[in-house]
């Protein structure tokens, strides 16, 4: 079992350090992988308001504590979520009614965030089961290497935006090539998802904001900052907020698509995009199910558990992901007025699923489970069954109530096993509504 380490065994972190303006790393911050060295901590009570009022009913949660928690995450971790754009515009979908050998309807839609053609836009790829009857429930998630990377389907547009170089994936001079088609198909079992009656939608996260520190000079940031004086406020949005905002724009489109059942859309994300899925689900309650796959630090993992990646690592390697205030909490986790169980609780009472991988110690599987568990009181107070587990379950033994959790064997990745569990979870929560 080889834990991902910072930065040597963590090539992505290394890559971004090179692109980042953070000071050159002298010695990496220490990383604890010894359970016996995790010191005790007290989590903030998600059902206790800042003024000491106890939340004992849904109305107080909805009207007082939930907005308070959302504000805490906006102020101290991810930055403030910008309002939906006024003029979002969708190009007419380009449709292949018989894609994937006749198994799917493929749609590609360019979403102009701000209505203007010269400003950033995002290309959404949607596959709908060919023989669907009526509007179809869907999974949506951002991808790391362009829509063309999720399947070898030659009809998918090759993304032309900046992408991190990857020889194995055919990304050369920061641009995708024909060789890049389908390189990430193992994480997107499209036919498997379609066969279960779900549509699948995805977009490249780099269409929204680049995943390197360039002082917020590209993607949606320049447009957001147009009205400001150029200085970055302590709660200015970072890239995770930008990507989550992009997911909401995809949702804006999906709500207009007659083939999609927009009331049954699950947002799923892996790793940094799992952090993004959680933040998207917290801000945008149109996402009916929220799924975090191996999201780790800044995602489902508890900050107060000093195991694997911590704020001291993440804010140094990825200074562009969070708001400036977050880095002031390096080694001061216990002073944060929030922890990640409160982020998970923001999904309540919607179903939420947290998944870990056994070898993914950098993401701290136990911390991810404990965060899901600590969100349980909010789910129960709202009248749902929360997470029906007192102990962390065994490997490959999923538990599911309105909160679901599993730890599977293997490494940091998205596998068919993970997808099968997410579809089981969606079936269970949605079948009576469909
Ligand atoms: C790095 C980073 C993690 C992140 C992961 C990923 O390992 O430290 O926080 O989740 O990259 O997105 O793949």
Tab-separated table of C-alpha atoms and ligand atoms in Angstrom:
chain	number	residue	atom	x	y	z
A	1	UNK	CA	0.000	0.000	0.000
A	2	UNK	CA	1.844	3.094	-1.200
A	3	UNK	CA	0.408	6.327	0.050
A	4	UNK	CA	0.456	9.291	-2.307
A	5	UNK	CA	3.021	11.654	-0.935
A	6	UNK	CA	3.641	15.323	-1.321
A	7	UNK	CA	5.209	16.155	-3.666
A	8	UNK	CA	7.380	13.290	-4.943
A	9	UNK	CA	4.703	10.608	-5.469
A	10	UNK	CA	2.163	13.229	-6.325
A	11	UNK	CA	2.990	14.211	-9.920
A	12	UNK	CA	-0.010	16.472	-10.272
A	13	UNK	CA	1.023	18.472	-7.246
A	14	UNK	CA	4.551	18.730	-8.616
A	15	UNK	CA	3.280	19.851	-11.986
A	16	UNK	CA	1.270	22.620	-10.450
A	17	UNK	CA	4.070	23.739	-8.217
A	18	UNK	CA	6.042	24.413	-11.365
A	19	UNK	CA	3.233	26.515	-12.782
A	20	UNK	CA	2.542	28.192	-9.471
A	21	UNK	CA	4.010	31.382	-8.147
A	22	UNK	CA	4.289	29.828	-4.691
A	23	UNK	CA	7.833	29.914	-3.328
A	24	UNK	CA	10.021	27.037	-4.494
A	25	UNK	CA	9.528	24.083	-2.185
A	26	UNK	CA	12.512	23.560	0.096
A	27	UNK	CA	11.204	20.711	2.184
A	28	UNK	CA	7.702	19.404	1.805
A	29	UNK	CA	5.465	19.961	4.819
A	30	UNK	CA	5.334	16.907	7.076
A	31	UNK	CA	2.649	14.319	6.344
A	32	UNK	CA	1.266	12.016	8.983
A	33	UNK	CA	0.264	8.477	8.036
A	34	UNK	CA	0.351	7.073	11.542
A	35	UNK	CA	-3.117	6.636	13.056
A	36	UNK	CA	-1.675	6.668	16.563
A	37	UNK	CA	-0.327	10.190	15.953
A	38	UNK	CA	-3.696	11.699	15.072
A	39	UNK	CA	-4.468	13.960	18.009
A	40	UNK	CA	-7.940	14.293	19.416
A	41	UNK	CA	-10.118	17.092	18.146
A	42	UNK	CA	-13.595	18.493	18.602
A	43	UNK	CA	-15.726	19.165	15.570
A	44	UNK	CA	-17.966	22.232	15.419
A	45	UNK	CA	-21.558	21.151	16.043
A	46	UNK	CA	-23.484	21.467	12.772
A	47	UNK	CA	-26.690	21.879	14.762
A	48	UNK	CA	-25.472	24.754	16.935
A	49	UNK	CA	-25.876	28.261	15.528
A	50	UNK	CA	-23.097	30.818	15.951
A	51	UNK	CA	-25.208	32.622	18.583
A	52	UNK	CA	-25.609	29.417	20.603
A	53	UNK	CA	-29.139	28.601	19.427
A	54	UNK	CA	-29.686	24.853	19.118
A	55	UNK	CA	-31.213	23.717	15.815
A	56	UNK	CA	-34.086	21.456	16.733
A	57	UNK	CA	-36.380	21.840	13.738
A	58	UNK	CA	-36.133	21.986	9.937
A	59	UNK	CA	-37.208	25.643	9.816
A	60	UNK	CA	-34.273	26.790	11.957
A	61	UNK	CA	-31.901	24.682	9.876
A	62	UNK	CA	-33.285	26.082	6.629
A	63	UNK	CA	-33.688	29.688	7.700
A	64	UNK	CA	-30.721	30.152	9.986
A	65	UNK	CA	-28.049	27.472	10.358
A	66	UNK	CA	-27.802	26.333	6.725
A	67	UNK	CA	-27.231	29.882	5.391
A	68	UNK	CA	-24.762	30.444	8.219
A	69	UNK	CA	-22.719	27.362	7.242
A	70	UNK	CA	-22.811	28.237	3.550
A	71	UNK	CA	-21.490	31.663	4.497
A	72	UNK	CA	-18.650	30.111	6.533
A	73	UNK	CA	-17.460	28.038	3.577
A	74	UNK	CA	-17.734	31.069	1.278
A	75	UNK	CA	-15.776	33.229	3.663
A	76	UNK	CA	-13.051	30.868	4.826
A	77	UNK	CA	-12.522	28.100	2.298
A	78	UNK	CA	-13.739	28.310	-1.294
A	79	UNK	CA	-14.658	31.973	-1.738
A	80	UNK	CA	-17.962	33.512	-2.630
A	81	UNK	CA	-20.040	31.920	-5.378
A	82	UNK	CA	-20.784	34.528	-8.070
A	83	UNK	CA	-24.408	34.971	-9.066
A	84	UNK	CA	-25.692	33.139	-12.135
A	85	UNK	CA	-24.871	35.136	-15.271
A	86	UNK	CA	-27.653	37.220	-16.722
A	87	UNK	CA	-27.112	36.331	-20.355
A	88	UNK	CA	-26.083	32.657	-20.407
A	89	UNK	CA	-26.647	31.373	-23.943
A	90	UNK	CA	-26.674	27.864	-25.413
A	91	UNK	CA	-25.791	27.176	-29.028
A	92	UNK	CA	-28.311	24.791	-30.598
A	93	UNK	CA	-27.289	21.235	-29.642
A	94	UNK	CA	-25.439	19.298	-32.330
A	95	UNK	CA	-27.146	15.930	-32.267
A	96	UNK	CA	-26.244	12.460	-33.454
A	97	UNK	CA	-29.399	10.380	-32.929
A	98	UNK	CA	-27.518	7.092	-33.404
A	99	UNK	CA	-24.212	7.435	-31.590
A	100	UNK	CA	-22.225	4.568	-30.014
A	101	UNK	CA	-23.434	2.056	-32.551
A	102	UNK	CA	-27.034	3.137	-32.099
A	103	UNK	CA	-27.060	2.891	-28.314
A	104	UNK	CA	-27.189	6.612	-27.613
A	105	UNK	CA	-28.275	10.039	-28.647
A	106	UNK	CA	-25.217	12.257	-28.470
A	107	UNK	CA	-25.608	15.994	-27.988
A	108	UNK	CA	-22.866	18.612	-27.901
A	109	UNK	CA	-23.787	22.045	-26.691
A	110	UNK	CA	-21.614	25.135	-26.417
A	111	UNK	CA	-22.604	27.146	-23.367
A	112	UNK	CA	-21.666	30.825	-23.593
A	113	UNK	CA	-21.493	31.764	-19.942
A	114	UNK	CA	-21.911	35.460	-20.450
A	115	UNK	CA	-23.740	35.409	-23.755
A	116	UNK	CA	-20.797	36.846	-25.699
A	117	UNK	CA	-18.962	34.669	-28.193
A	118	UNK	CA	-15.517	36.100	-27.372
A	119	UNK	CA	-15.797	35.298	-23.676
A	120	UNK	CA	-15.240	31.909	-22.038
A	121	UNK	CA	-17.572	29.119	-23.015
A	122	UNK	CA	-17.895	25.472	-22.082
A	123	UNK	CA	-18.670	22.500	-24.292
A	124	UNK	CA	-21.137	20.098	-22.746
A	125	UNK	CA	-21.306	16.511	-24.001
A	126	UNK	CA	-24.479	14.560	-23.261
A	127	UNK	CA	-25.274	10.924	-24.006
A	128	UNK	CA	-28.877	9.841	-23.601
A	129	UNK	CA	-29.975	6.183	-23.761
A	130	UNK	CA	-31.377	5.694	-27.235
A	131	UNK	CA	-34.511	3.858	-26.174
A	132	UNK	CA	-35.413	6.067	-23.276
A	133	UNK	CA	-39.038	6.753	-22.579
A	134	UNK	CA	-39.684	10.297	-21.395
A	135	UNK	CA	-37.162	12.532	-19.680
A	136	UNK	CA	-34.113	10.632	-18.402
A	137	UNK	CA	-32.357	11.035	-15.054
A	138	UNK	CA	-28.689	11.885	-15.482
A	139	UNK	CA	-25.238	11.924	-13.961
A	140	UNK	CA	-23.097	14.955	-14.564
A	141	UNK	CA	-19.440	15.482	-13.799
A	142	UNK	CA	-16.510	17.534	-15.011
A	143	UNK	CA	-13.572	15.795	-16.631
A	144	UNK	CA	-9.812	16.405	-16.449
A	145	UNK	CA	-8.720	15.898	-20.079
A	146	UNK	CA	-11.519	17.075	-22.343
A	147	UNK	CA	-14.803	15.484	-23.421
A	148	UNK	CA	-12.967	13.496	-26.087
A	149	UNK	CA	-11.002	11.738	-23.329
A	150	UNK	CA	-14.039	10.026	-21.793
A	151	UNK	CA	-14.827	7.834	-24.808
A	152	UNK	CA	-13.193	6.886	-28.100
A	153	UNK	CA	-16.341	7.996	-30.006
A	154	UNK	CA	-14.807	9.881	-32.976
A	155	UNK	CA	-17.807	12.213	-33.086
A	156	UNK	CA	-16.799	13.978	-29.875
A	157	UNK	CA	-15.186	17.370	-30.538
A	158	UNK	CA	-11.504	17.467	-29.653
A	159	UNK	CA	-11.026	20.116	-26.993
A	160	UNK	CA	-8.751	22.954	-28.121
A	161	UNK	CA	-8.173	24.667	-24.772
A	162	UNK	CA	-5.050	24.569	-22.629
A	163	UNK	CA	-4.490	21.179	-21.043
A	164	UNK	CA	-1.643	19.920	-18.930
A	165	UNK	CA	0.950	18.033	-20.957
A	166	UNK	CA	0.675	14.276	-20.731
A	167	UNK	CA	2.694	12.137	-23.109
A	168	UNK	CA	0.726	8.997	-22.347
A	169	UNK	CA	-2.545	10.823	-23.067
A	170	UNK	CA	-1.261	12.481	-26.248
A	171	UNK	CA	-1.408	16.001	-24.826
A	172	UNK	CA	1.430	17.867	-26.515
A	173	UNK	CA	2.346	21.536	-26.084
A	174	UNK	CA	-0.652	21.820	-23.803
A	175	UNK	CA	-3.081	20.762	-26.514
A	176	UNK	CA	-5.023	17.525	-27.003
A	177	UNK	CA	-4.334	15.463	-30.138
A	178	UNK	CA	-6.227	12.636	-31.856
A	179	UNK	CA	-4.283	10.241	-29.620
A	180	UNK	CA	-6.086	11.755	-26.627
A	181	UNK	CA	-9.413	10.208	-27.581
A	182	UNK	CA	-10.756	7.803	-24.983
A	183	UNK	CA	-7.690	7.985	-22.720
A	184	UNK	CA	-9.889	8.353	-19.653
A	185	UNK	CA	-12.652	5.967	-20.717
A	186	UNK	CA	-11.999	3.671	-17.758
A	187	UNK	CA	-13.363	6.422	-15.508
A	188	UNK	CA	-16.451	6.981	-17.664
A	189	UNK	CA	-18.206	3.671	-18.385
A	190	UNK	CA	-20.698	5.375	-20.683
A	191	UNK	CA	-22.372	2.253	-22.085
A	192	UNK	CA	-22.709	0.807	-18.584
A	193	UNK	CA	-24.429	3.978	-17.384
A	194	UNK	CA	-26.723	4.140	-20.422
A	195	UNK	CA	-27.667	0.478	-19.971
A	196	UNK	CA	-28.979	1.324	-16.500
A	197	UNK	CA	-31.240	4.002	-17.957
A	198	UNK	CA	-29.208	7.068	-17.062
A	199	UNK	CA	-27.948	9.855	-19.276
A	200	UNK	CA	-24.431	11.099	-18.730
A	201	UNK	CA	-23.220	14.661	-19.165
A	202	UNK	CA	-19.717	16.027	-18.887
A	203	UNK	CA	-17.579	19.067	-19.617
A	204	UNK	CA	-13.864	19.858	-19.408
A	205	UNK	CA	-13.043	21.747	-16.218
A	206	UNK	CA	-10.377	23.771	-18.048
A	207	UNK	CA	-13.096	25.369	-20.195
A	208	UNK	CA	-14.206	27.186	-17.046
A	209	UNK	CA	-10.927	28.021	-15.327
A	210	UNK	CA	-7.402	26.724	-15.831
A	211	UNK	CA	-5.939	24.422	-13.225
A	212	UNK	CA	-2.747	26.328	-12.542
A	213	UNK	CA	-1.937	29.530	-10.748
A	214	UNK	CA	-1.867	32.404	-13.238
A	215	UNK	CA	-3.077	35.057	-10.843
A	216	UNK	CA	-6.682	34.543	-11.968
A	217	UNK	CA	-5.981	36.013	-15.388
A	218	UNK	CA	-7.892	33.471	-17.450
A	219	UNK	CA	-11.099	31.464	-17.661
A	220	UNK	CA	-14.102	33.118	-16.055
A	221	UNK	CA	-11.998	35.108	-13.584
A	222	UNK	CA	-11.295	38.201	-15.743
A	223	UNK	CA	-15.017	38.545	-16.457
A	224	UNK	CA	-15.898	38.174	-12.781
A	225	UNK	CA	-13.288	40.745	-11.849
A	226	UNK	CA	-14.293	43.264	-14.482
A	227	UNK	CA	-16.116	45.442	-12.022
A	228	UNK	CA	-13.498	45.171	-9.255
A	229	UNK	CA	-10.283	47.116	-8.718
A	230	UNK	CA	-8.078	44.073	-9.372
A	231	UNK	CA	-7.288	43.301	-5.718
A	232	UNK	CA	-8.237	39.891	-4.391
A	233	UNK	CA	-10.497	39.955	-1.348
A	234	UNK	CA	-9.993	37.360	1.383
A	235	UNK	CA	-13.214	35.672	0.234
A	236	UNK	CA	-12.566	35.948	-3.510
A	237	UNK	CA	-13.561	32.761	-5.341
A	238	UNK	CA	-10.891	30.236	-6.209
A	239	UNK	CA	-10.907	27.671	-9.005
A	240	UNK	CA	-13.089	25.160	-7.112
A	241	UNK	CA	-15.786	27.811	-6.964
A	242	UNK	CA	-15.330	28.534	-10.666
A	243	UNK	CA	-15.664	24.866	-11.601
A	244	UNK	CA	-18.729	24.464	-9.349
A	245	UNK	CA	-20.279	27.550	-10.950
A	246	UNK	CA	-19.647	25.942	-14.344
A	247	UNK	CA	-21.547	22.833	-13.240
A	248	UNK	CA	-24.514	25.047	-12.432
A	249	UNK	CA	-24.366	26.477	-15.950
A	250	UNK	CA	-24.486	22.930	-17.310
A	251	UNK	CA	-27.531	22.429	-15.109
A	252	UNK	CA	-29.046	25.611	-16.618
A	253	UNK	CA	-28.803	23.912	-19.993
A	254	UNK	CA	-30.019	20.494	-18.825
A	255	UNK	CA	-33.163	22.123	-17.470
A	256	UNK	CA	-34.001	23.143	-21.018
A	257	UNK	CA	-33.414	19.721	-22.577
A	258	UNK	CA	-36.663	17.767	-23.031
A	259	UNK	CA	-34.787	14.435	-23.010
A	260	UNK	CA	-33.440	15.104	-19.501
A	261	UNK	CA	-35.299	14.779	-16.222
A	262	UNK	CA	-33.749	17.835	-14.577
A	263	UNK	CA	-35.280	16.989	-11.199
A	264	UNK	CA	-33.150	13.845	-11.119
A	265	UNK	CA	-29.610	14.911	-11.814
A	266	UNK	CA	-26.723	13.576	-9.749
A	267	UNK	CA	-23.471	15.516	-9.710
A	268	UNK	CA	-20.392	13.321	-9.395
A	269	UNK	CA	-16.745	14.285	-9.175
A	270	UNK	CA	-13.402	12.657	-8.533
A	271	UNK	CA	-10.630	14.083	-6.402
A	272	UNK	CA	-10.358	17.883	-6.903
A	273	UNK	CA	-13.517	17.546	-8.968
A	274	UNK	CA	-15.090	15.669	-6.039
A	275	UNK	CA	-14.381	18.722	-3.884
A	276	UNK	CA	-16.010	20.693	-6.707
A	277	UNK	CA	-19.079	18.413	-6.826
A	278	UNK	CA	-19.646	18.917	-3.092
A	279	UNK	CA	-19.311	22.686	-3.352
A	280	UNK	CA	-21.616	22.716	-6.403
A	281	UNK	CA	-24.213	20.659	-4.531
A	282	UNK	CA	-23.965	22.927	-1.497
A	283	UNK	CA	-24.670	26.035	-3.549
A	284	UNK	CA	-27.087	24.666	-6.079
A	285	UNK	CA	-29.907	22.574	-4.720
A	286	UNK	CA	-31.033	21.612	-8.218
A	287	UNK	CA	-28.457	18.795	-7.944
A	288	UNK	CA	-30.676	16.096	-6.468
A	289	UNK	CA	-27.844	13.723	-5.493
A	290	UNK	CA	-24.240	14.696	-4.777
A	291	UNK	CA	-21.383	12.220	-5.067
A	292	UNK	CA	-17.828	12.682	-3.869
A	293	UNK	CA	-15.304	10.163	-5.185
A	294	UNK	CA	-11.948	10.216	-3.324
A	295	UNK	CA	-12.231	13.977	-2.742
A	296	UNK	CA	-9.916	14.139	0.282
A	297	UNK	CA	-8.655	17.407	1.748
A	298	UNK	CA	-10.952	20.291	0.893
A	299	UNK	CA	-13.579	17.692	-0.076
A	300	UNK	CA	-15.106	15.106	2.223
A	301	UNK	CA	-12.113	14.689	4.557
A	302	UNK	CA	-12.087	16.321	7.991
A	303	UNK	CA	-9.489	19.095	8.303
A	304	UNK	CA	-9.092	18.499	12.016
A	305	UNK	CA	-7.824	14.932	11.507
A	306	UNK	CA	-4.141	15.357	10.810
A	307	UNK	CA	-3.710	12.381	8.480
A	308	UNK	CA	-2.640	12.568	4.828
A	309	UNK	CA	-3.066	15.847	3.001
A	310	UNK	CA	-3.628	18.920	5.158
A	311	UNK	CA	-4.213	22.622	4.544
A	312	UNK	CA	-0.430	23.146	4.762
A	313	UNK	CA	0.045	20.933	1.708
A	314	UNK	CA	-2.946	21.860	-0.389
A	315	UNK	CA	-2.705	25.639	-0.179
A	316	UNK	CA	0.955	25.480	-1.129
A	317	UNK	CA	0.582	23.155	-4.116
A	318	UNK	CA	-2.734	24.569	-5.326
A	319	UNK	CA	-2.920	28.223	-4.247
A	320	UNK	CA	-5.544	28.905	-6.894
A	321	UNK	CA	-8.171	26.436	-5.637
A	322	UNK	CA	-9.376	28.291	-2.545
A	323	UNK	CA	-10.047	31.815	-1.318
A	324	UNK	CA	-7.081	33.723	0.196
A	325	UNK	CA	-8.447	33.384	3.759
A	326	UNK	CA	-8.055	29.597	3.678
A	327	UNK	CA	-4.263	29.637	3.684
A	328	UNK	CA	-4.285	31.560	6.977
A	329	UNK	CA	-5.521	28.316	8.591
A	330	UNK	CA	-2.368	26.324	7.859
A	331	UNK	CA	-1.725	24.302	11.048
A	332	UNK	CA	-4.640	26.149	12.720
A	333	UNK	CA	-7.382	23.763	11.638
A	334	UNK	CA	-8.976	23.755	15.075
A	335	UNK	CA	-9.640	27.491	14.754
A	336	UNK	CA	-11.682	27.105	11.585
A	337	UNK	CA	-15.354	27.734	12.406
A	338	UNK	CA	-16.199	24.883	10.031
A	339	UNK	CA	-15.142	21.404	9.069
A	340	UNK	CA	-16.051	19.240	6.121
A	341	UNK	CA	-18.912	17.353	7.806
A	342	UNK	CA	-20.715	20.689	7.644
A	343	UNK	CA	-20.152	20.832	3.888
A	344	UNK	CA	-21.709	17.374	3.551
A	345	UNK	CA	-24.587	18.506	5.773
A	346	UNK	CA	-25.326	21.304	3.304
A	347	UNK	CA	-26.670	18.630	0.940
A	348	UNK	CA	-29.309	17.590	3.482
A	349	UNK	CA	-31.911	16.279	3.098
A	350	UNK	CA	-30.820	15.352	-0.453
A	351	UNK	CA	-29.008	12.035	-0.796
A	352	UNK	CA	-25.227	12.373	-0.675
A	353	UNK	CA	-22.601	9.682	-1.274
A	354	UNK	CA	-18.984	9.712	-0.125
A	355	UNK	CA	-16.544	7.147	-1.504
A	356	UNK	CA	-12.956	6.343	-0.594
A	357	UNK	CA	-10.279	3.979	-1.891
A	358	UNK	CA	-8.219	1.808	0.421
A	359	UNK	CA	-4.825	2.838	-0.925
A	360	UNK	CA	-5.759	6.508	-1.140
A	361	UNK	CA	-4.249	7.431	2.194
A	362	UNK	CA	-3.383	10.947	0.975
A	363	UNK	CA	-7.177	11.567	0.905
A	364	UNK	CA	-7.632	9.959	4.350
A	365	UNK	CA	-10.472	7.435	3.871
A	366	UNK	CA	-11.208	7.368	7.586
A	367	UNK	CA	-11.516	11.154	7.693
A	368	UNK	CA	-13.927	10.962	4.757
A	369	UNK	CA	-16.059	8.369	6.540
A	370	UNK	CA	-16.047	10.307	9.813
A	371	UNK	CA	-17.135	13.487	8.042
A	372	UNK	CA	-20.048	11.655	6.408
A	373	UNK	CA	-20.944	10.200	9.808
A	374	UNK	CA	-20.760	13.603	11.505
A	375	UNK	CA	-23.263	14.971	8.987
A	376	UNK	CA	-25.726	12.290	10.104
A	377	UNK	CA	-27.362	14.304	12.953
A	378	UNK	CA	-28.449	16.956	10.467
A	379	UNK	CA	-29.979	14.330	8.178
A	380	UNK	CA	-31.776	12.718	11.118
A	381	UNK	CA	-33.054	16.015	12.441
A	382	UNK	CA	-34.529	16.582	8.972
A	383	UNK	CA	-36.344	13.248	9.209
A	384	UNK	CA	-34.150	11.027	7.034
A	385	UNK	CA	-32.149	7.939	7.986
A	386	UNK	CA	-28.700	9.531	7.598
A	387	UNK	CA	-25.756	7.125	7.448
A	388	UNK	CA	-26.720	3.741	8.909
A	389	UNK	CA	-23.256	2.749	10.181
A	390	UNK	CA	-21.608	3.245	13.527
A	391	UNK	CA	-18.201	1.939	12.455
A	392	UNK	CA	-16.326	2.422	9.234
A	393	UNK	CA	-17.516	-0.399	6.965
A	394	UNK	CA	-15.221	-3.101	5.625
A	395	UNK	CA	-13.604	-2.813	2.208
A	396	UNK	CA	-16.149	-3.231	-0.612
A	397	UNK	CA	-19.089	-3.310	1.799
A	398	UNK	CA	-21.123	-0.189	0.960
A	399	UNK	CA	-23.584	1.285	3.437
A	400	UNK	CA	-26.415	3.450	2.262
A	401	UNK	CA	-29.174	5.442	3.851
A	402	UNK	CA	-29.740	8.995	2.681
A	403	UNK	CA	-25.997	9.297	3.187
A	404	UNK	CA	-24.050	6.567	1.410
A	405	UNK	CA	-20.458	5.528	1.913
A	406	UNK	CA	-18.046	2.921	0.654
A	407	UNK	CA	-14.366	2.208	0.725
A	408	UNK	CA	-13.307	-0.031	-2.131
A	409	UNK	CA	-10.022	-1.810	-2.618
A	410	UNK	CA	-7.424	-0.256	-4.893
A	411	UNK	CA	-6.046	3.165	-5.550
A	412	UNK	CA	-7.159	6.747	-6.098
A	413	UNK	CA	-9.323	6.372	-9.187
A	414	UNK	CA	-12.884	6.016	-10.458
A	415	UNK	CA	-13.804	2.442	-11.291
A	416	UNK	CA	-16.825	0.472	-12.476
A	417	UNK	CA	-17.289	-0.588	-8.865
A	418	UNK	CA	-17.715	3.052	-7.849
A	419	UNK	CA	-20.149	3.781	-10.685
A	420	UNK	CA	-22.215	0.683	-9.938
A	421	UNK	CA	-22.623	1.845	-6.337
A	422	UNK	CA	-23.630	5.359	-7.458
A	423	UNK	CA	-26.228	3.940	-9.823
A	424	UNK	CA	-27.556	1.590	-7.120
A	425	UNK	CA	-27.820	4.617	-4.837
A	426	UNK	CA	-29.667	6.671	-7.466
A	427	UNK	CA	-32.003	3.737	-8.246
A	428	UNK	CA	-32.821	3.402	-4.579
A	429	UNK	CA	-33.600	7.063	-4.051
A	430	UNK	CA	-35.330	7.823	-7.303
A	431	UNK	CA	-37.211	4.793	-8.448
A	432	UNK	CA	-40.473	5.708	-6.758
A	433	UNK	CA	-40.334	9.198	-8.251
A	434	UNK	CA	-39.741	8.135	-11.816
B	1	LIG	C1	-3.524	16.090	-5.521
B	1	LIG	C2	-4.124	16.944	-4.432
B	1	LIG	C3	-5.473	16.411	-3.963
B	1	LIG	C4	-6.397	16.221	-5.151
B	1	LIG	C5	-5.713	15.377	-6.199
B	1	LIG	C6	-6.474	15.264	-7.515
B	1	LIG	O1	-3.183	14.827	-5.023
B	1	LIG	O2	-3.197	17.033	-3.399
B	1	LIG	O3	-6.075	17.297	-3.045
B	1	LIG	O4	-7.609	15.667	-4.743
B	1	LIG	O5	-4.457	15.951	-6.554
B	1	LIG	O6	-7.314	16.065	-7.831
B	1	LIG	O7	-6.137	14.334	-8.261
